[in-house]
Coordinates of C-alpha atoms in Angstrom, one line a residue:
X1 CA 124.9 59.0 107.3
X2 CA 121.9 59.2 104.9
X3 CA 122.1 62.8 103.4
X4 CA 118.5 62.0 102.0
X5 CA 117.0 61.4 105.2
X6 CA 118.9 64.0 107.8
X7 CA 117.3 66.5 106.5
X8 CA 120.6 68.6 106.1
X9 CA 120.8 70.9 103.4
X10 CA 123.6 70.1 100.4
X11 CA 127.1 72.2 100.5
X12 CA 127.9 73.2 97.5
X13 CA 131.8 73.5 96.6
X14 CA 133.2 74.5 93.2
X15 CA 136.8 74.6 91.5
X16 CA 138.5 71.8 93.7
X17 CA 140.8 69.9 91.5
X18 CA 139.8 66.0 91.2
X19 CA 137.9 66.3 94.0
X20 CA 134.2 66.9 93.5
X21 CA 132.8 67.4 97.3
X22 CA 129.1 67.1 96.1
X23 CA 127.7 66.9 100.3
X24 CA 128.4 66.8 103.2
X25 CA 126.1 65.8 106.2
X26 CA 126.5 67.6 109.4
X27 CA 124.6 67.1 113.0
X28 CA 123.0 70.9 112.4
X29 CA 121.3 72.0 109.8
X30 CA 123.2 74.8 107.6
X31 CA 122.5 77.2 105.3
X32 CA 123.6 76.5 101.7
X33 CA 127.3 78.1 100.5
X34 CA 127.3 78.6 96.6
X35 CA 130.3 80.8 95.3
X36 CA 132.2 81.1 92.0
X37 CA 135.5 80.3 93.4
X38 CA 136.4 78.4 96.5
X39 CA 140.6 79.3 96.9
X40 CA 141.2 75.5 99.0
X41 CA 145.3 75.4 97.8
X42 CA 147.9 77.9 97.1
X43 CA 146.3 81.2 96.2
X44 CA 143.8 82.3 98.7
X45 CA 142.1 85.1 98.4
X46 CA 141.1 87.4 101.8
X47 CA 137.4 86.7 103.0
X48 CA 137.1 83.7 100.4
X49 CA 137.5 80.8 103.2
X50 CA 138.6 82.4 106.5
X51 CA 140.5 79.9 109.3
X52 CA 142.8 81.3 111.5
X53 CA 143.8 78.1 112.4
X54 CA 143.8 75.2 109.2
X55 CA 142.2 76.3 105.8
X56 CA 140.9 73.5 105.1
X57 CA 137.4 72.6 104.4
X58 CA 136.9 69.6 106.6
X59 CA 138.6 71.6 109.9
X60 CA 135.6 74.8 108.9
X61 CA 133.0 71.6 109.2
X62 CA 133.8 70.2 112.1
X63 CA 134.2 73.9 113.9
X64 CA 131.2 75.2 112.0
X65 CA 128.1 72.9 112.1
X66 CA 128.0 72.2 116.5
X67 CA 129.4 68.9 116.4
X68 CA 129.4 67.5 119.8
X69 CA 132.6 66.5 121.7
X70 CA 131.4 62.9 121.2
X71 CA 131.0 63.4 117.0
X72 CA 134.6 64.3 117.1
X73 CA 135.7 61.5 119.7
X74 CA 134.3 59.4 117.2
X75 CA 135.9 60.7 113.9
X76 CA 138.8 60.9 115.8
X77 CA 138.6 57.1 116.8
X78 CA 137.9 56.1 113.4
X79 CA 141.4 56.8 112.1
X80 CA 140.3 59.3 109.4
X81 CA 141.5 62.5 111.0
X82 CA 144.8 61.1 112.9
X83 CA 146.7 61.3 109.7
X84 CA 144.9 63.5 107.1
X85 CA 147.6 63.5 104.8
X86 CA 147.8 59.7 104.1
X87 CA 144.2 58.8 104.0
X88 CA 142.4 61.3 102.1
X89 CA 144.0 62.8 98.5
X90 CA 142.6 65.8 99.3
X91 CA 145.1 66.9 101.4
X92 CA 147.9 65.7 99.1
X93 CA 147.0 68.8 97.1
X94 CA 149.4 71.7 98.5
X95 CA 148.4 74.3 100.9
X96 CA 149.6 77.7 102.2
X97 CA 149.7 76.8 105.9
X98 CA 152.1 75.2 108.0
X99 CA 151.0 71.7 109.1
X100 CA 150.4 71.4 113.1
X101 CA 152.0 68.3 114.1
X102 CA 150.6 68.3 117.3
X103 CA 146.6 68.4 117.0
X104 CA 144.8 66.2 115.2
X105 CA 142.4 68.0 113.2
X106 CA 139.5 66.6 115.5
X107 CA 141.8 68.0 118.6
X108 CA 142.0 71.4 116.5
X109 CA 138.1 71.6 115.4
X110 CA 137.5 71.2 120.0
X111 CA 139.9 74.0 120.9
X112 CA 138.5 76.0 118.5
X113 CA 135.0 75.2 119.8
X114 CA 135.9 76.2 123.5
X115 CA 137.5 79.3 122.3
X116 CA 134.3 80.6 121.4
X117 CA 133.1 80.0 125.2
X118 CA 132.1 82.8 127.3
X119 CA 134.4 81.8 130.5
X120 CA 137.4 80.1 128.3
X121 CA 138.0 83.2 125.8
X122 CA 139.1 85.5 129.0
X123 CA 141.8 82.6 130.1
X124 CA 145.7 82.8 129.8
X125 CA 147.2 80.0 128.2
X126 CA 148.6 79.2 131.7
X127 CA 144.6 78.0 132.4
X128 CA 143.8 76.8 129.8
X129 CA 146.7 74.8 130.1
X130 CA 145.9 73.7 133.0
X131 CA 142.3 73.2 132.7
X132 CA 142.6 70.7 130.1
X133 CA 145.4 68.7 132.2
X134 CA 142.0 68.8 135.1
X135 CA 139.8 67.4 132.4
X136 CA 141.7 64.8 131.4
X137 CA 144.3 66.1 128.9
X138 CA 141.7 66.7 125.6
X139 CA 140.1 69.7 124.4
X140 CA 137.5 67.5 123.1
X141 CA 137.0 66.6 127.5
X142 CA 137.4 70.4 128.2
X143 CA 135.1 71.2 125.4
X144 CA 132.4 68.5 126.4
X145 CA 132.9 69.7 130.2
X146 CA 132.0 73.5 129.0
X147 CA 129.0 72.9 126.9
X148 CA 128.0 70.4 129.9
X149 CA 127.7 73.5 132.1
X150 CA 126.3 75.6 130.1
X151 CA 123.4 72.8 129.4
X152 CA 122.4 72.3 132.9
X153 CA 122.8 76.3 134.3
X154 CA 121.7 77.6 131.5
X155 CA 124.7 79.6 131.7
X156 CA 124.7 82.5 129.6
X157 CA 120.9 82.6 129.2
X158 CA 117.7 84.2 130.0
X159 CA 116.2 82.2 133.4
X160 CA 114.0 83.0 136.4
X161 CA 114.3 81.5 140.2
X162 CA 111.4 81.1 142.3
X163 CA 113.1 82.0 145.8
X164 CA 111.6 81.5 149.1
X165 CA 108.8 84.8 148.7
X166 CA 111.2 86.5 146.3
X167 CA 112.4 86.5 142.5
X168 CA 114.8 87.1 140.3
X169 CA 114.8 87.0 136.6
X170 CA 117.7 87.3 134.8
X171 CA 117.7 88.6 130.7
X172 CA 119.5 86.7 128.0
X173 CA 121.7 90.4 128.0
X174 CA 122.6 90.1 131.3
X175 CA 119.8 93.1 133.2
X176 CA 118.3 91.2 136.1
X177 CA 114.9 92.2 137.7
X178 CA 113.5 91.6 141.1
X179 CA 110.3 91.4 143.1
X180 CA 108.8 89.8 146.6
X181 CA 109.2 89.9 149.7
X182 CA 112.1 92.5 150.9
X183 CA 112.6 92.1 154.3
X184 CA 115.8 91.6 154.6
X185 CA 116.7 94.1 151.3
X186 CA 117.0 90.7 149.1
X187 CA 115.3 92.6 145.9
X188 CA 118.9 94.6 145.8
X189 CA 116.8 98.4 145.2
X190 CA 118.3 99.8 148.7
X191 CA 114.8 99.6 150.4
X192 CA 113.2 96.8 152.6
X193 CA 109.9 97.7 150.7
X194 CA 107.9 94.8 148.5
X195 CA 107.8 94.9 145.0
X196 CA 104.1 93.6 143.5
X197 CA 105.8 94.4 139.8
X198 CA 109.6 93.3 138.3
X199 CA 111.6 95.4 139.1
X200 CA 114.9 96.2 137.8
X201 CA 118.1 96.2 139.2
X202 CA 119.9 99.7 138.6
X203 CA 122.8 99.4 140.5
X204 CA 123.9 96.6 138.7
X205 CA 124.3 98.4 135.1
X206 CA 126.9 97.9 133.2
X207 CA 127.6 94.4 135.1
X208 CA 126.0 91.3 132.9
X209 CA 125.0 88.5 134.7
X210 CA 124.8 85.3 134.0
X211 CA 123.6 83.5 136.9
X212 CA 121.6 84.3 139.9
X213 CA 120.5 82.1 143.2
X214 CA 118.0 82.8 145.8
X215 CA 117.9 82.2 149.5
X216 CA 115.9 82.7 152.0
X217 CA 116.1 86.5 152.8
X218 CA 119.2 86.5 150.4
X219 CA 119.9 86.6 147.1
X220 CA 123.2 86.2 144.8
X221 CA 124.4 86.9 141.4
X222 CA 127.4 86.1 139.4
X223 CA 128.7 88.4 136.8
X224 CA 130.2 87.2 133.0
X225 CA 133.6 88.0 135.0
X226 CA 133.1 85.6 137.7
X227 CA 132.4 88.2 140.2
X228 CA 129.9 87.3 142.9
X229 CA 127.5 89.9 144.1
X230 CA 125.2 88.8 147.4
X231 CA 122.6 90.9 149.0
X232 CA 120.2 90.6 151.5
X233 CA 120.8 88.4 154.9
X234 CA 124.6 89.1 155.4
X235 CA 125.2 85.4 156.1
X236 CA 126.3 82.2 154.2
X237 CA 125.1 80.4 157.0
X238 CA 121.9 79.5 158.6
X239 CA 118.9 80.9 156.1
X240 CA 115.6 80.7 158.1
X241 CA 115.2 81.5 161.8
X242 CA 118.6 81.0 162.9
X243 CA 120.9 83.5 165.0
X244 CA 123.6 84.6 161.6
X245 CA 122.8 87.4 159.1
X246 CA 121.0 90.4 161.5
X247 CA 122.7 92.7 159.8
X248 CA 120.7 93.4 155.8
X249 CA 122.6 94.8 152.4
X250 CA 119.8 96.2 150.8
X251 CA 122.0 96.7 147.1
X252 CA 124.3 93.8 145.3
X253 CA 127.9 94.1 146.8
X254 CA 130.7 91.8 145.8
X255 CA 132.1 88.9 148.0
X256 CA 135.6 90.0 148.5
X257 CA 136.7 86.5 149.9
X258 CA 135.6 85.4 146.3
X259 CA 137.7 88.0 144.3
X260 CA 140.6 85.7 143.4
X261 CA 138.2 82.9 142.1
X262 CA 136.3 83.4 139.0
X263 CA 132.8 81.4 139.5
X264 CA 129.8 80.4 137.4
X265 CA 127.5 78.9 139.5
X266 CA 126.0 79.7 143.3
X267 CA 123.8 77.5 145.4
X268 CA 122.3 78.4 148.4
X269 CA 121.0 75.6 151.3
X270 CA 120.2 76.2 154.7
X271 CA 122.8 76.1 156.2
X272 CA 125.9 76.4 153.9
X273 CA 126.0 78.1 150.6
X274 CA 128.1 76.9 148.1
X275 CA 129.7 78.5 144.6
X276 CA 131.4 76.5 141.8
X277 CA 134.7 77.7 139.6
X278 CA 134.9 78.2 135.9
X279 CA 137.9 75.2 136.5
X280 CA 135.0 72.8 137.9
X281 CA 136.0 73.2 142.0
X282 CA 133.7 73.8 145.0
X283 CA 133.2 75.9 147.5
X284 CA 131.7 76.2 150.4
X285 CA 130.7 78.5 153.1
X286 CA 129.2 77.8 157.0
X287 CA 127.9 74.6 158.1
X288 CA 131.4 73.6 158.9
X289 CA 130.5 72.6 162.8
X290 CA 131.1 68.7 163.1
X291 CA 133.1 68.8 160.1
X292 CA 129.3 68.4 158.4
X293 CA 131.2 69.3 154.5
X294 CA 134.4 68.3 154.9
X295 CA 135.8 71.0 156.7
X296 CA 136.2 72.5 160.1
X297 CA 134.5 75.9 160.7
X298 CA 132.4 78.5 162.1
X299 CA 128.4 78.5 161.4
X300 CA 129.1 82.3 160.4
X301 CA 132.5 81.8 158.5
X302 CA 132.7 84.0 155.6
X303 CA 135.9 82.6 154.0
X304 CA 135.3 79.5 151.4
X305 CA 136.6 76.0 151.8
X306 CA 137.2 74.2 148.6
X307 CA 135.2 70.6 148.7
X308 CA 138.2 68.2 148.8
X309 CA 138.2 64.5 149.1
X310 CA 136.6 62.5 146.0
X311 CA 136.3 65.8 144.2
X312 CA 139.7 67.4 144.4
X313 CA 140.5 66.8 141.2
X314 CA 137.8 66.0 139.6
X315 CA 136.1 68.9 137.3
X316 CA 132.7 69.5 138.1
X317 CA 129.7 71.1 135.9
X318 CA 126.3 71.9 138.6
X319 CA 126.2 72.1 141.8
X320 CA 122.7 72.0 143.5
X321 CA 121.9 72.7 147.6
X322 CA 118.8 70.8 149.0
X323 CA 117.9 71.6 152.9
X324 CA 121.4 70.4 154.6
X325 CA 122.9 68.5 151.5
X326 CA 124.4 69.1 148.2
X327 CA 124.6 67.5 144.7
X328 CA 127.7 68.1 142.3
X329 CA 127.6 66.5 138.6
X330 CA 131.0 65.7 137.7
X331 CA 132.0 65.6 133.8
X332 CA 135.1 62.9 134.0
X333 CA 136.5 61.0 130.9
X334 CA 134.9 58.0 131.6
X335 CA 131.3 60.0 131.8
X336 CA 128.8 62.1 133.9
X337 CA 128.6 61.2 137.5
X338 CA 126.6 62.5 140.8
X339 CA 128.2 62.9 144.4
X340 CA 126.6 63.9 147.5
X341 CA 127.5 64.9 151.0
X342 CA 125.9 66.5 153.5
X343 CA 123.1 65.1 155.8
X344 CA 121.3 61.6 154.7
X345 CA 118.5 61.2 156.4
X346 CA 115.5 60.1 154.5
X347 CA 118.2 58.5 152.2
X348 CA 118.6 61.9 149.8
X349 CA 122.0 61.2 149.3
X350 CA 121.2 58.5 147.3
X351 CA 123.9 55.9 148.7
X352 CA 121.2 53.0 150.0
X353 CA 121.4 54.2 153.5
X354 CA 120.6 57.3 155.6
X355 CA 123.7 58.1 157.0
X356 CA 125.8 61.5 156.8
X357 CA 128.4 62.0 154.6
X358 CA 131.2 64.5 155.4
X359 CA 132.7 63.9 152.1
X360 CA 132.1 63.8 148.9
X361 CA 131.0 60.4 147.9
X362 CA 129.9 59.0 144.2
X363 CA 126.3 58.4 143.9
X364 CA 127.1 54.2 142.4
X365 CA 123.5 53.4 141.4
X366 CA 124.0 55.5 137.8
X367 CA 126.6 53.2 136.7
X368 CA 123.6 50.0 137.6
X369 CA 121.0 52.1 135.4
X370 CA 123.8 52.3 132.7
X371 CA 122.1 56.6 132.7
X372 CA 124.9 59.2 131.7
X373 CA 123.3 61.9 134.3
X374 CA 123.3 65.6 132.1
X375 CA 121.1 67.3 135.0
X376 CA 120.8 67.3 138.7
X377 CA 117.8 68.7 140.9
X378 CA 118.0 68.8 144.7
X379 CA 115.1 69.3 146.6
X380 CA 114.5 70.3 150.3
X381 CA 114.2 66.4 151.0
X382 CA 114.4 64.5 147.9
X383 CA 116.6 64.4 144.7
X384 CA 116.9 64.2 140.5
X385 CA 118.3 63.9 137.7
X386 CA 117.9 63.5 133.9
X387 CA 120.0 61.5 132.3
X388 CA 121.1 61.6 128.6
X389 CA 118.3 59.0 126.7
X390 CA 115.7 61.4 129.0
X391 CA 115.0 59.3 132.3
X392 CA 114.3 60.9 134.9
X393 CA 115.5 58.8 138.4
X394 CA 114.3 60.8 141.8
X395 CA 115.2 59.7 145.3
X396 CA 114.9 60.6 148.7
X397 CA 111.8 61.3 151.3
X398 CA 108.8 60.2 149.1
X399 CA 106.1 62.2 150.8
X400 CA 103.1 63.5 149.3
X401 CA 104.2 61.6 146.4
X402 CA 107.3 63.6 145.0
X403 CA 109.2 61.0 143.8
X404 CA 106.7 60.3 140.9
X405 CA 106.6 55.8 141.7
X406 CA 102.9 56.6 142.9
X407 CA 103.3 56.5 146.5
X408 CA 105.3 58.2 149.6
X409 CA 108.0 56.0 150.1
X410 CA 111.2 56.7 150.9
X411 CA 114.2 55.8 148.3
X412 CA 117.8 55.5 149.2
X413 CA 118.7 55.0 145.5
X414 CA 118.0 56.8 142.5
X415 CA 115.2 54.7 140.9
X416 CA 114.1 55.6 137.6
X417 CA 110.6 56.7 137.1
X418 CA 108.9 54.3 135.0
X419 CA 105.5 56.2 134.2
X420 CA 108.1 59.0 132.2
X421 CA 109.5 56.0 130.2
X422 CA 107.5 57.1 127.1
X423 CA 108.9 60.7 126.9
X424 CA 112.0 62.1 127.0
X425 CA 113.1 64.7 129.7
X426 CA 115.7 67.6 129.2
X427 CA 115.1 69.7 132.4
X428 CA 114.2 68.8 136.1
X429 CA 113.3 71.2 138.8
X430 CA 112.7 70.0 142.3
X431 CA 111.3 72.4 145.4
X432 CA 109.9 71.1 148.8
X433 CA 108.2 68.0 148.2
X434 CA 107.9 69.1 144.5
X435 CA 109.1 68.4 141.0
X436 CA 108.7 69.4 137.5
X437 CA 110.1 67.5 134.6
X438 CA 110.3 69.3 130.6
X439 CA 110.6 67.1 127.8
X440 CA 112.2 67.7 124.5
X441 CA 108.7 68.7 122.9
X442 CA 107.9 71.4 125.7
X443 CA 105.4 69.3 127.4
X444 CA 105.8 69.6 131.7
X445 CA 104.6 67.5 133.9
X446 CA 104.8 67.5 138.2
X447 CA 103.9 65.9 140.7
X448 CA 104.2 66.2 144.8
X449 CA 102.8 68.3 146.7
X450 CA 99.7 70.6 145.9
X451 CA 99.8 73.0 148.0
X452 CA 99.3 76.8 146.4
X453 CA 98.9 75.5 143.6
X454 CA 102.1 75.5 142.7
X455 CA 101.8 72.1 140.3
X456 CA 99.9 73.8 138.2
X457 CA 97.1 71.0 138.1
X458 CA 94.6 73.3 140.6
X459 CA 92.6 75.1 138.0
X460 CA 89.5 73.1 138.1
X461 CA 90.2 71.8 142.1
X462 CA 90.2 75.6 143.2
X463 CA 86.9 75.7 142.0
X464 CA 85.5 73.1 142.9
X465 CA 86.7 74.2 146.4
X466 CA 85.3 77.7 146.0
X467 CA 82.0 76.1 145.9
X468 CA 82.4 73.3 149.4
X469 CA 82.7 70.5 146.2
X470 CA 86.3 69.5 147.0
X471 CA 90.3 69.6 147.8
X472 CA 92.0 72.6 146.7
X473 CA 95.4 71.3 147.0
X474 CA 95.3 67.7 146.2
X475 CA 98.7 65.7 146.0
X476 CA 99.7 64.1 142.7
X477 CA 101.9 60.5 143.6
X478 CA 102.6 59.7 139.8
X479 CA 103.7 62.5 137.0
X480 CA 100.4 64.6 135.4
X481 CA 100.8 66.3 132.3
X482 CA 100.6 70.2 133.1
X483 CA 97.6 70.9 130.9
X484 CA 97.5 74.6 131.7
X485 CA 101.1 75.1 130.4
X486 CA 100.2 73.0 127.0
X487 CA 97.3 75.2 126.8
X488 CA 99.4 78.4 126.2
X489 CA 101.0 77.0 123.2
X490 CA 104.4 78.1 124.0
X491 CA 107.5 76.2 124.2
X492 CA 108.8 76.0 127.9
X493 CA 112.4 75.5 128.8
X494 CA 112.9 76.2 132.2
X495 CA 111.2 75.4 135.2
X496 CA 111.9 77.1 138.7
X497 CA 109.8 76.4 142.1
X498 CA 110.2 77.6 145.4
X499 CA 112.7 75.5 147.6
X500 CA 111.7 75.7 150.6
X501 CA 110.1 74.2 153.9
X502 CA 108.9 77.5 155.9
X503 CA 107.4 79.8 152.6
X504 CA 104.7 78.7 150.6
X505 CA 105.6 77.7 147.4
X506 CA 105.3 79.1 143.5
X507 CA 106.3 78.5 139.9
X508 CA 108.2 80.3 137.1
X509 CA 107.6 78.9 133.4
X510 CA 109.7 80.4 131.3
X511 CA 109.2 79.8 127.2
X512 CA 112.0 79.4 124.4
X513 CA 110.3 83.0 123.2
X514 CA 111.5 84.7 126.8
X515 CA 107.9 85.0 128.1
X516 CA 107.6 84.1 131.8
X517 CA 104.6 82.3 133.2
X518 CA 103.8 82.5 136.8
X519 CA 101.4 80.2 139.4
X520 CA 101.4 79.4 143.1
X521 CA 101.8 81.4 145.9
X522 CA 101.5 85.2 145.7
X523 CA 101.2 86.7 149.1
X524 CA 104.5 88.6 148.9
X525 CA 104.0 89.8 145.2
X526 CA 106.5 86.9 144.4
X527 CA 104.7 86.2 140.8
X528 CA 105.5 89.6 139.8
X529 CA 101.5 90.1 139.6
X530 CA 98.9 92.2 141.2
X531 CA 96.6 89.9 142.9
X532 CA 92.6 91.3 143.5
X533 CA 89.6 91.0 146.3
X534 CA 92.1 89.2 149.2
X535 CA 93.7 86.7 146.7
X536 CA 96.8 84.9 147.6
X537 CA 97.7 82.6 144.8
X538 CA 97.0 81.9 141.6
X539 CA 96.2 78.5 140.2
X540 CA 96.3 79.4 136.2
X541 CA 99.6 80.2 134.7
X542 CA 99.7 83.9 134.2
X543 CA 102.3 86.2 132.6
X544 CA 104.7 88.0 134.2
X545 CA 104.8 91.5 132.2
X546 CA 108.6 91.2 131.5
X547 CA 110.2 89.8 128.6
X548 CA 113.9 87.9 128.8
X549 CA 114.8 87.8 125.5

């Protein structure tokens, strides 16, 4: 590495013995370190250099500066860090600490990495243990499966969800807020009444959450202890018009068949929900008629069945429920890697056919595309995913032009989309017959289906229309730059849409600042803003008067 070009600020170190350490480059930028005395050997003096673990400077480094699983694979594999002692004569000099025979120091820099993790610092040894065996016996795998999930869930973080006709925002502290439609008491205030404004949730404080889904007439939220809290329909099974979930909770209550498994991430589909484990298994709840997800059970079963077959013991990140399907992103040693199961019609499960799959089968076509997938998406009808050099590969039911290849056809492989190839991608949201795609720089673009504006391209279409001139919700086949986001000048970092096939559809926006943008359908007071003189959408990007940060 070229210290004049990383742009990494010099670390300064003074009084080591024959060994002058004038820089050293690290992947994040750090502020500089200039003291009088650095105690490295023998002597040290309390606050000077604390590790609890190896005082040494290269083991601060490497736990310090956000090196990625992969940086320290690579030290590791280089030979330098196996055997410290013999190959650097800094570490002939004597120390005050007993040597650890059984870590290398890459090894040691990873577990102290994952110790800083919100869901591994609660865990006995016992599971942690345990959880490294799942991964693949490194704490360098266990380390690159954690920061995988937090990447793709943005676990931990402020984010908003477009529900069918209601919405949740969750704070980066943890205070969620609702609004929309209330029906079925999915807003979690103890009333069926619509909120036009956000609305917090007071009967959730002194709970942080971390993660929040929304279903049709339901809504559920996971707590920084793995609780689950649901709300709303009083049904894991059928979400829309069917028979289950006549009976409405109208405040967050937790899921006692859940109590004795600490989860990070829900998903809800139409007919099945489905929750992940801080160890990487799934769950899942209804649907089980037919043995449509691997298991045998009632439509209105409230106990969960873990997702066996090809999965059973492989850890897995996201989870993501289209319609009557579901993706999982697995985090193995050899790489990332997408299963499906579920219904396959239209080809959304991405195996080259459109046949059901009751298990868990890998999605192959990744390993063709040589793409490490980081994110997954799953639409109503159609699927995506990001992969790690930012292409974006959908497949599925093609209409209205949601795939992004510039026309409706169906694909039953993930095929990447080749009018992205000049940017790269970080995010991906998918709704009915929708998607959104961020790119590193903030830019969005979508394409798909128009309707209620909810791509964000129907500023100057809406009116046109208002005067007889035109379409107001015209279909976009390849991806369009989101001007109207660009225009705000504000970074965006998450996209949520309205997944759906019976509500009209809206968009969240949310900025790296914690300002929330909101377009699309508004009927239900689902954008969290009054709308005037018989209005039922908005077209511009307008902001939500809450802030998440």
């Amino acid at each position: 590495m070229d210290a004049t070009t990383s742009g990494t600020p010099t670390i300064q170190y003074h009084n080591i013995p024959d060994q002058p350490i004038t820089a050293i480059v690290v992947a994040a930028p750090l502020p500089t370190f200039q003291r009088q005395v650095r105690h490295c050997f023998g002597d040290s003096t309390p606050g000077e250099f604390p590790l609890a673990a190896n005082p040494s400077i290269v083991l601060h480094v490497l736990t310090a500066c956000n090196l990625d699983p992969q940086d320290l694979a690579k030290l590791e594999a280089s030979g330098f860090f196996l055997n410290p002692i013999a190959t650097c004569s800094f570490f002939r000099q004597p120390a005050n600490f007993a040597p650890d025979y059984e870590l290398s120091i890459s090894e040691l820099a990873a577990l102290d990495m994952c110790q800083k993790r919100a869901i591994f610092k609660p865990m006995t040894d016992e599971e942690r243990q345990s959880l490294k065996q799942r991964c693949g016996g490194s704490w360098k795998l266990v380390l690159r499966f954690l920061l995988a999930g937090e990447a793709c869930c943005r676990r931990e973080k402020s984010q908003a969800i477009a529900g069918p006709g209601h919405s949740i925002a969750v704070t980066s502290s943890g205070v969620v807020y609702s609004f929309g439609s209330n029906s079925s008491g999915q807003l979690g205030h103890g009333t069926t009444e619509e909120e036009w404004r956000p609305r917090q949730i007071r009967s959730l404080q002194g709970i942080r959450i971390i993660q929040a889904a929304a279903g049709a007439g339901r809504t559920m939220l996971i707590s920084d202890a793995g609780r689950v809290y649901a709300f709303g329909k009083d049904s894991f099974g059928e979400a829309e018009y069917g028979v289950q979930g006549s009976k409405v909770v109208t405040t967050p209550q937790p899921v006692e068949s859940l109590k004795d498994i600490f989860v990070v991430q829900a998903a809800i589909g139409n007919f099945f929900t489905a929750v992940l484990s801080r160890e990487g298994r799934v769950y899942t709840f209804s649907w089980g008629k037919d043995n449509k997800l691997g298991h045998q059970t009632e439509p209105n079963d409230v106990e969960p069945q873990p997702l066996l077959g090809a999965l059973e013991n492989v850890p897995v990140v996201q989870i993501a429920a289209g319609y009557c399907y579901l993706l999982c992103l697995a985090c193995q040693p050899s790489g990332m890697s997408v299963y499906s199961v579920g219904c396959g019609l239209g080809g959304k499960l991405g195996h080259g056919s459109r046949t059901d799959e009751k298990q868990p089968r890998l999605i192959e076509q990744f390993q063709l595309l040589n793409l490490q997938p980081m994110v997954v998406a799953a639409g109503a009808w159609h699927a995506a995913v990001v992969g790690r050099d930012g292409r974006v590969c959908t497949w599925g039911w093609g209409r209205y032009g949601c795939l992004g290849h510039g026309n409706e056809e169906c694909e039953s492989v993930p095929k990447v989309v080749e009018s992205l190839s000049k940017v790269k991608a970080v995010h991906i949201a998918t709704g009915d017959y929708t998607t959104f795609v961020v790119c590193d720089d903030g830019d969005v673009y979508s394409f798909g289906c128009g309707e209620s504006a909810s791509l964000g391209h129907n500023t100057a279409a809406a009116a046109a229309a208002a005067e007889g001139q035109g379409n107001r919700h015209a279909n976009v086949l390849s991806p369009e730059l989101v001007t109207s986001l660009k225009q705000l000048k504000e970074r965006v970092v998450q996209i949520s849409l309205t997944n759906s096939i019976y509500w009209n559809a809206h968009t969240f926006a949310l900025t790296e600042s914690g300002k929330l943008y909101a377009f699309g359908a508004g009927d239900k007071g689902q954008l969290g803003i009054e709308l005037v003189n018989n209005q039922t959408e908005r077209g511009n990007p307008e902001r939500v008067d809450i802030d998440l940060n």
